[in-house]
CSV table of C-alpha atoms in Angstrom, one decimal:
chain,number,residue,atom,x,y,z
E,1,UNK,CA,52.4,-0.3,64.4
E,2,UNK,CA,50.6,-2.4,67.0
E,3,UNK,CA,50.3,0.6,69.2
E,4,UNK,CA,49.0,2.8,66.4
E,5,UNK,CA,46.4,0.1,65.7
E,6,UNK,CA,44.9,0.0,69.2
E,7,UNK,CA,45.4,3.6,70.1
E,8,UNK,CA,43.7,4.8,66.9
E,9,UNK,CA,40.9,2.3,67.6
E,10,UNK,CA,40.3,3.8,71.0
E,11,UNK,CA,40.3,7.3,69.5
E,12,UNK,CA,37.7,6.2,66.9
E,13,UNK,CA,35.4,4.9,69.7
E,14,UNK,CA,33.0,2.0,69.8
E,15,UNK,CA,31.1,1.8,66.5
E,16,UNK,CA,27.4,2.1,66.1
E,17,UNK,CA,25.4,-1.1,66.1
E,18,UNK,CA,28.5,-3.1,67.2
E,19,UNK,CA,27.9,-6.8,67.6
E,20,UNK,CA,30.0,-9.1,69.8
E,21,UNK,CA,28.4,-12.4,68.8
E,22,UNK,CA,29.6,-15.0,66.4
E,23,UNK,CA,30.2,-13.6,62.9
E,24,UNK,CA,28.8,-16.7,61.2
E,25,UNK,CA,25.1,-17.4,61.4
E,26,UNK,CA,25.4,-21.2,61.2
E,27,UNK,CA,26.9,-23.7,63.6
E,28,UNK,CA,29.2,-25.2,60.9
E,29,UNK,CA,30.5,-21.7,60.0
E,30,UNK,CA,31.2,-20.9,63.6
E,31,UNK,CA,33.1,-24.2,64.1
E,32,UNK,CA,35.2,-23.6,61.0
E,33,UNK,CA,35.9,-20.0,62.0
E,34,UNK,CA,37.1,-21.3,65.4
E,35,UNK,CA,39.4,-23.7,63.6
E,36,UNK,CA,40.8,-20.8,61.6
E,37,UNK,CA,41.2,-18.7,64.7
E,38,UNK,CA,43.2,-21.5,66.3
E,39,UNK,CA,45.6,-21.5,63.4
E,40,UNK,CA,45.9,-17.7,63.5
E,41,UNK,CA,46.9,-17.8,67.2
E,42,UNK,CA,49.3,-20.6,66.5
E,43,UNK,CA,50.9,-18.5,63.7
E,44,UNK,CA,51.2,-15.5,65.9
E,45,UNK,CA,52.9,-17.4,68.8
E,46,UNK,CA,54.9,-20.0,66.8
E,47,UNK,CA,58.6,-20.4,67.0
E,48,UNK,CA,61.0,-20.7,64.0
E,49,UNK,CA,63.8,-23.1,63.1
E,50,UNK,CA,66.2,-20.2,62.8
E,51,UNK,CA,66.2,-20.1,66.6
E,52,UNK,CA,68.3,-23.3,66.5
E,53,UNK,CA,70.8,-21.7,64.2
E,54,UNK,CA,71.0,-18.7,66.5
E,55,UNK,CA,71.6,-20.9,69.5
E,56,UNK,CA,74.3,-22.8,67.6
E,57,UNK,CA,76.3,-19.6,67.2
E,58,UNK,CA,76.3,-18.9,71.0
E,59,UNK,CA,79.4,-20.2,72.9
E,60,UNK,CA,78.3,-23.1,75.1
E,61,UNK,CA,80.1,-25.0,77.9
E,62,UNK,CA,79.0,-27.2,80.8
E,63,UNK,CA,79.5,-24.2,83.1
E,64,UNK,CA,77.7,-21.7,80.9
E,65,UNK,CA,75.4,-23.6,78.6
E,66,UNK,CA,73.8,-21.7,75.7
E,67,UNK,CA,70.3,-22.8,76.7
E,68,UNK,CA,70.4,-20.2,79.6
E,69,UNK,CA,70.6,-17.0,77.5
E,70,UNK,CA,68.4,-18.6,74.8
E,71,UNK,CA,65.7,-19.3,77.5
E,72,UNK,CA,65.9,-15.7,78.7
E,73,UNK,CA,65.7,-14.5,75.1
E,74,UNK,CA,62.6,-16.6,74.3
E,75,UNK,CA,60.8,-15.5,77.5
E,76,UNK,CA,61.5,-11.8,76.7
E,77,UNK,CA,60.4,-12.3,73.1
E,78,UNK,CA,57.1,-13.8,74.0
E,79,UNK,CA,56.4,-11.1,76.5
E,80,UNK,CA,57.1,-8.4,73.8
E,81,UNK,CA,54.9,-10.3,71.4
E,82,UNK,CA,52.1,-10.5,74.0
E,83,UNK,CA,52.4,-6.8,74.8
E,84,UNK,CA,52.1,-6.0,71.0
E,85,UNK,CA,49.3,-8.5,70.1
E,86,UNK,CA,46.9,-8.6,73.1
E,87,UNK,CA,45.9,-4.9,73.1
E,88,UNK,CA,45.2,-5.1,69.4
E,89,UNK,CA,43.0,-8.2,69.8
E,90,UNK,CA,41.1,-7.0,72.8
E,91,UNK,CA,40.6,-3.3,71.9
E,92,UNK,CA,40.0,-4.1,68.2
E,93,UNK,CA,37.2,-6.4,69.1
E,94,UNK,CA,35.8,-4.0,71.7
E,95,UNK,CA,35.7,-1.1,69.1
E,96,UNK,CA,34.6,-3.0,66.0
E,97,UNK,CA,33.0,-6.2,67.3
E,98,UNK,CA,32.7,-9.1,64.9
E,99,UNK,CA,33.0,-6.8,61.9
E,100,UNK,CA,36.7,-6.1,62.6
E,101,UNK,CA,38.9,-6.9,59.6
E,102,UNK,CA,41.7,-9.4,59.7
E,103,UNK,CA,44.0,-6.4,59.2
E,104,UNK,CA,42.6,-3.9,61.7
E,105,UNK,CA,44.2,-1.0,59.7
E,106,UNK,CA,41.6,-1.6,57.0
E,107,UNK,CA,38.8,-1.3,59.6
E,108,UNK,CA,40.2,2.0,60.9
E,109,UNK,CA,40.1,3.7,57.4
E,110,UNK,CA,41.0,7.1,58.7
E,111,UNK,CA,43.2,9.1,59.3
E,112,UNK,CA,45.0,8.1,56.1
E,113,UNK,CA,48.4,9.5,57.2
E,114,UNK,CA,48.4,7.5,60.4
E,115,UNK,CA,47.4,4.3,58.6
E,116,UNK,CA,50.2,5.0,56.1
E,117,UNK,CA,52.6,5.4,58.9
E,118,UNK,CA,51.6,2.1,60.5
E,119,UNK,CA,52.0,0.4,57.1
E,120,UNK,CA,55.5,1.9,56.8
E,121,UNK,CA,56.4,0.5,60.2
E,122,UNK,CA,55.2,-2.9,58.9
E,123,UNK,CA,57.5,-2.5,55.9
E,124,UNK,CA,60.5,-1.7,58.2
E,125,UNK,CA,59.6,-4.7,60.3
E,126,UNK,CA,59.4,-7.1,57.4
E,127,UNK,CA,62.7,-5.8,55.8
E,128,UNK,CA,64.5,-6.9,59.0
E,129,UNK,CA,62.6,-10.0,59.9
E,130,UNK,CA,62.3,-11.4,56.4
E,131,UNK,CA,66.1,-11.7,56.2
E,132,UNK,CA,66.1,-13.9,59.3
E,133,UNK,CA,63.1,-16.0,58.5
E,134,UNK,CA,64.2,-16.8,54.9
E,135,UNK,CA,67.8,-17.6,55.6
E,136,UNK,CA,67.3,-21.3,56.2
E,137,UNK,CA,65.3,-21.4,52.9
E,138,UNK,CA,68.1,-19.7,51.0
E,139,UNK,CA,70.6,-22.1,52.6
E,140,UNK,CA,68.6,-25.1,51.5
E,141,UNK,CA,68.1,-23.9,47.9
E,142,UNK,CA,71.8,-23.0,47.5
E,143,UNK,CA,72.9,-26.2,49.0
E,144,UNK,CA,70.7,-28.1,46.6
E,145,UNK,CA,72.0,-26.2,43.6
E,146,UNK,CA,75.7,-26.6,44.6
E,147,UNK,CA,75.7,-30.2,45.8
E,148,UNK,CA,73.1,-31.8,43.7
E,149,UNK,CA,73.1,-29.7,40.5
E,150,UNK,CA,76.8,-28.9,40.6
E,151,UNK,CA,76.5,-25.1,40.3
E,152,UNK,CA,79.5,-23.1,41.3
E,153,UNK,CA,79.0,-21.4,44.8
E,154,UNK,CA,79.5,-17.8,43.4
E,155,UNK,CA,78.1,-14.4,44.4
E,156,UNK,CA,76.1,-14.1,41.1
E,157,UNK,CA,74.4,-17.5,41.9
E,158,UNK,CA,73.4,-16.3,45.4
E,159,UNK,CA,72.2,-12.9,44.0
E,160,UNK,CA,70.0,-14.5,41.3
E,161,UNK,CA,68.6,-17.3,43.5
E,162,UNK,CA,67.6,-15.0,46.3
E,163,UNK,CA,66.1,-12.3,44.1
E,164,UNK,CA,64.1,-14.9,42.2
E,165,UNK,CA,62.8,-16.4,45.4
E,166,UNK,CA,61.8,-13.0,46.8
E,167,UNK,CA,60.1,-12.0,43.5
E,168,UNK,CA,58.2,-15.3,43.5
E,169,UNK,CA,57.0,-15.0,47.0
E,170,UNK,CA,56.0,-11.3,46.4
E,171,UNK,CA,54.1,-12.3,43.3
E,172,UNK,CA,52.2,-15.1,45.2
E,173,UNK,CA,51.4,-12.7,48.1
E,174,UNK,CA,50.0,-10.0,45.8
E,175,UNK,CA,48.1,-12.5,43.7
E,176,UNK,CA,46.5,-14.4,46.6
E,177,UNK,CA,46.0,-11.8,49.5
E,178,UNK,CA,43.7,-14.0,51.6
E,179,UNK,CA,45.2,-12.7,54.9
E,180,UNK,CA,42.8,-14.4,57.4
E,181,UNK,CA,42.7,-17.8,55.7
E,182,UNK,CA,46.4,-18.0,55.0
E,183,UNK,CA,47.3,-17.2,58.6
E,184,UNK,CA,45.1,-20.0,59.9
E,185,UNK,CA,46.2,-22.4,57.2
E,186,UNK,CA,49.9,-22.0,57.7
E,187,UNK,CA,49.6,-21.6,61.4
E,188,UNK,CA,48.2,-25.1,61.7
E,189,UNK,CA,49.9,-26.8,58.7
E,190,UNK,CA,53.4,-25.4,58.9
E,191,UNK,CA,54.0,-24.0,62.4
E,192,UNK,CA,52.0,-26.4,64.6
E,193,UNK,CA,54.3,-29.3,64.0
E,194,UNK,CA,57.6,-27.5,64.4
E,195,UNK,CA,56.5,-25.5,67.5
E,196,UNK,CA,53.9,-27.5,69.4
E,197,UNK,CA,54.5,-31.3,69.1
E,198,UNK,CA,57.7,-32.3,67.1
E,199,UNK,CA,59.9,-30.8,69.9
E,200,UNK,CA,58.0,-32.8,72.4
E,201,UNK,CA,58.5,-36.0,70.5
E,202,UNK,CA,62.2,-35.3,70.3
E,203,UNK,CA,62.3,-34.6,74.0
E,204,UNK,CA,60.6,-37.9,74.8
E,205,UNK,CA,63.0,-39.8,72.5
E,206,UNK,CA,66.2,-38.2,73.7
E,207,UNK,CA,65.6,-37.8,77.4
E,208,UNK,CA,63.2,-40.7,78.0
E,209,UNK,CA,61.4,-39.2,81.1
E,210,UNK,CA,59.7,-41.5,83.6
E,211,UNK,CA,56.5,-42.8,82.2
E,212,UNK,CA,53.3,-41.2,83.6
E,213,UNK,CA,55.4,-38.6,85.3
E,214,UNK,CA,54.8,-34.8,85.0
E,215,UNK,CA,57.2,-34.3,82.1
E,216,UNK,CA,55.8,-37.4,80.3
E,217,UNK,CA,52.2,-36.3,80.7
E,218,UNK,CA,53.0,-32.6,79.8
E,219,UNK,CA,54.7,-33.6,76.5
E,220,UNK,CA,52.1,-36.1,75.5
E,221,UNK,CA,49.3,-33.5,76.1
E,222,UNK,CA,51.2,-31.0,73.9
E,223,UNK,CA,51.6,-33.7,71.2
E,224,UNK,CA,47.9,-34.5,71.2
E,225,UNK,CA,46.8,-30.9,71.2
E,226,UNK,CA,49.5,-30.0,68.5
E,227,UNK,CA,48.2,-32.8,66.3
E,228,UNK,CA,44.7,-31.6,66.6
E,229,UNK,CA,45.8,-28.1,65.8
E,230,UNK,CA,47.7,-29.3,62.7
E,231,UNK,CA,44.7,-31.2,61.4
E,232,UNK,CA,41.8,-28.8,62.3
E,233,UNK,CA,43.4,-25.3,61.6
E,234,UNK,CA,44.2,-25.8,57.9
E,235,UNK,CA,40.6,-27.0,57.4
E,236,UNK,CA,39.3,-23.7,58.8
E,237,UNK,CA,41.9,-21.7,56.9
E,238,UNK,CA,41.1,-23.4,53.6
E,239,UNK,CA,37.4,-22.8,54.0
E,240,UNK,CA,38.0,-19.1,54.7
E,241,UNK,CA,40.2,-18.9,51.6
E,242,UNK,CA,37.5,-20.6,49.5
E,243,UNK,CA,34.8,-18.2,50.7
E,244,UNK,CA,36.9,-15.1,50.1
E,245,UNK,CA,37.9,-16.4,46.6
E,246,UNK,CA,34.2,-16.5,45.5
E,247,UNK,CA,34.1,-12.7,45.4
E,248,UNK,CA,37.8,-12.0,44.8
E,249,UNK,CA,39.0,-10.3,41.7
E,250,UNK,CA,42.6,-10.6,40.8
E,251,UNK,CA,44.7,-7.4,41.3
E,252,UNK,CA,41.5,-5.4,42.2
C-alpha cells in the first residue's frame, strides 16, 4: 500500500498552485506543527516491547547469543520500513505540497478502485500486526484478572476479554479519528520513552561505561533528545487534535 501511495501520486502529477512552504501562517503554528511532526516520525520508527518477548524465545548461548539474529532482524526491519516510508514522504510532498493529507490516500481521491485496494492492504497488514502488538496488553489484562481478581484462566475468559478490548479500541478509533494529532501525541508520549531514552538509561546502569567515553556520551545525548521528544511532541499533537476537533462532527 505504500507503493500504491507514491506510484499513484506520480501518476497524478504535481498539482496546480502547489506550495512547499510552511502550512501554518504563524510562527507559533509552525513550531507546534514541527513538534507534532517529530512525534509522527518517532511513531513511525519506534520499537515495541514485544521485541523483547521475541528475543526471549530465541535459543541463546555464549557461543551463539540471541542478540546476533535479533540485531540482523532489527536492521532488516528498519531498512524495509525506510523503503516503504521515505518514498511516500518525499513524493507525496513533491506532488501535493503542504496540502497533502496526513493519510495520503485521501489526497489522491481517484481512482477509487486503487485507493480501495490500498486500504484493503492496510486491513491485511493490521490483522497481522495487531495480533503481535496487542499481545503484551492481553497478557497484562489476563494476568491482572487471574492473579488479582481471582478469575479462572479459562478460554471463555480469554475470548471475552480480548473481544471487549478490540471492540473498545475500535470504538475509540472510530469516534476520535484525529490521525495526524494522535500519531504525534503517542509518538512522543508513549514510544519516545520506550525506544529513545529508557533503553539508554538501562544500558548506563547495567554496563556502567567509562564516563565521558564515546558510549557514555552517545547514550546521554540520546537520553536528552528522547526527553525533549517526549515533552514537546505531545504538545504539538494535542494542539493538532484541538484544532481538528473544532470543526469535527462525530461519525460524519
